[in-house]
């Protein structure tokens, strides 16, 4: 099995100190999703939405990648075949851990987009409703470069191209509740891929996976990576 697609969700970054969305104490317990993660919410109250993302950007700069991110970067460096890491996370912890082929289908927290001129640029600080775009100079057009509910995720064509060819599909730390990502396993299954779930507890779509490993990502991901690399390097195991 040389063609590998990995999907990650908030669970992989939890032990770095970034709260997940739906676990107890998660983001959607503290904030109203409709207010801070929809285009309508942004139109109604852009100050609140900027405040929410400014705080998340600040928090992201205070945390570090963990052993699970590092293990996936090592897997990419050593993997003998095609490799694609698809993440629903807007953090940059995969990149900071050394991953190179990463697709952020829900956008990136450290990027901002100008809805007037269309430029996307890196931003680590705060933005406000009237902050002018550094490129076109117009105020009022900046928004986080993240995908909100009701918007189309990014780069789906590239993701599906990889899914319909993949032989091994692994979902890590995601609740399997938000589509289209929750449906990727079905596409991979139809392609004949072996599907593995690495999670703290079973996801909503757990029944669609062939294999499950439950536990914290910093333990189960490095363990699984070690195994698949051993199998692929020995050339004898089921991973080849
Ligand atoms: P969720 O918060 O829905 O799910 C987190 C998953 O991580 C659950 O399956 C937990 O069991 C698991 N988990 C928690 N701690 C873990 C740990 N230490 N190790 C391993 N797994 C752990 O997050 P996502 O599935 O990523 O979208 O959510 C999907 C999307 O919904 C997000 O990208 C975001 C959100 O609303 C948008 O905002 C558009």
Short mmCIF file of C-alpha atoms in Angstrom, two decimals, residues 18 46 52 78 87-88 93 101 113 140 145 151-152 169 175 185 213 217 219 227 231:
data_model
loop_
_atom_site.label_atom_id
_atom_site.label_comp_id
_atom_site.label_asym_id
_atom_site.label_seq_id
_atom_site.Cartn_x
_atom_site.Cartn_y
_atom_site.Cartn_z
CA UNK A 18 -5.51 23.95 21.22
CA UNK A 46 -17.55 41.61 12.15
CA UNK A 52 -12.52 35.59 18.10
CA UNK A 78 10.41 8.20 4.91
CA UNK A 87 -6.10 18.72 7.47
CA UNK A 88 -9.29 20.33 8.69
CA UNK A 93 1.43 22.86 13.58
CA UNK A 101 2.57 18.26 1.47
CA UNK A 113 -7.96 37.58 2.75
CA UNK A 140 -13.45 46.91 5.58
CA UNK A 145 -8.77 33.06 5.40
CA UNK A 151 -18.79 27.97 2.47
CA UNK A 152 -17.00 25.56 0.17
CA UNK A 169 -6.48 6.13 4.30
CA UNK A 175 -15.21 13.45 15.09
CA UNK A 185 -13.48 7.58 4.21
CA UNK A 213 -6.66 2.56 17.48
CA UNK A 217 -2.72 11.20 19.49
CA UNK A 219 0.76 7.97 21.79
CA UNK A 227 4.60 0.16 12.59
CA UNK A 231 6.37 -2.79 7.49
#
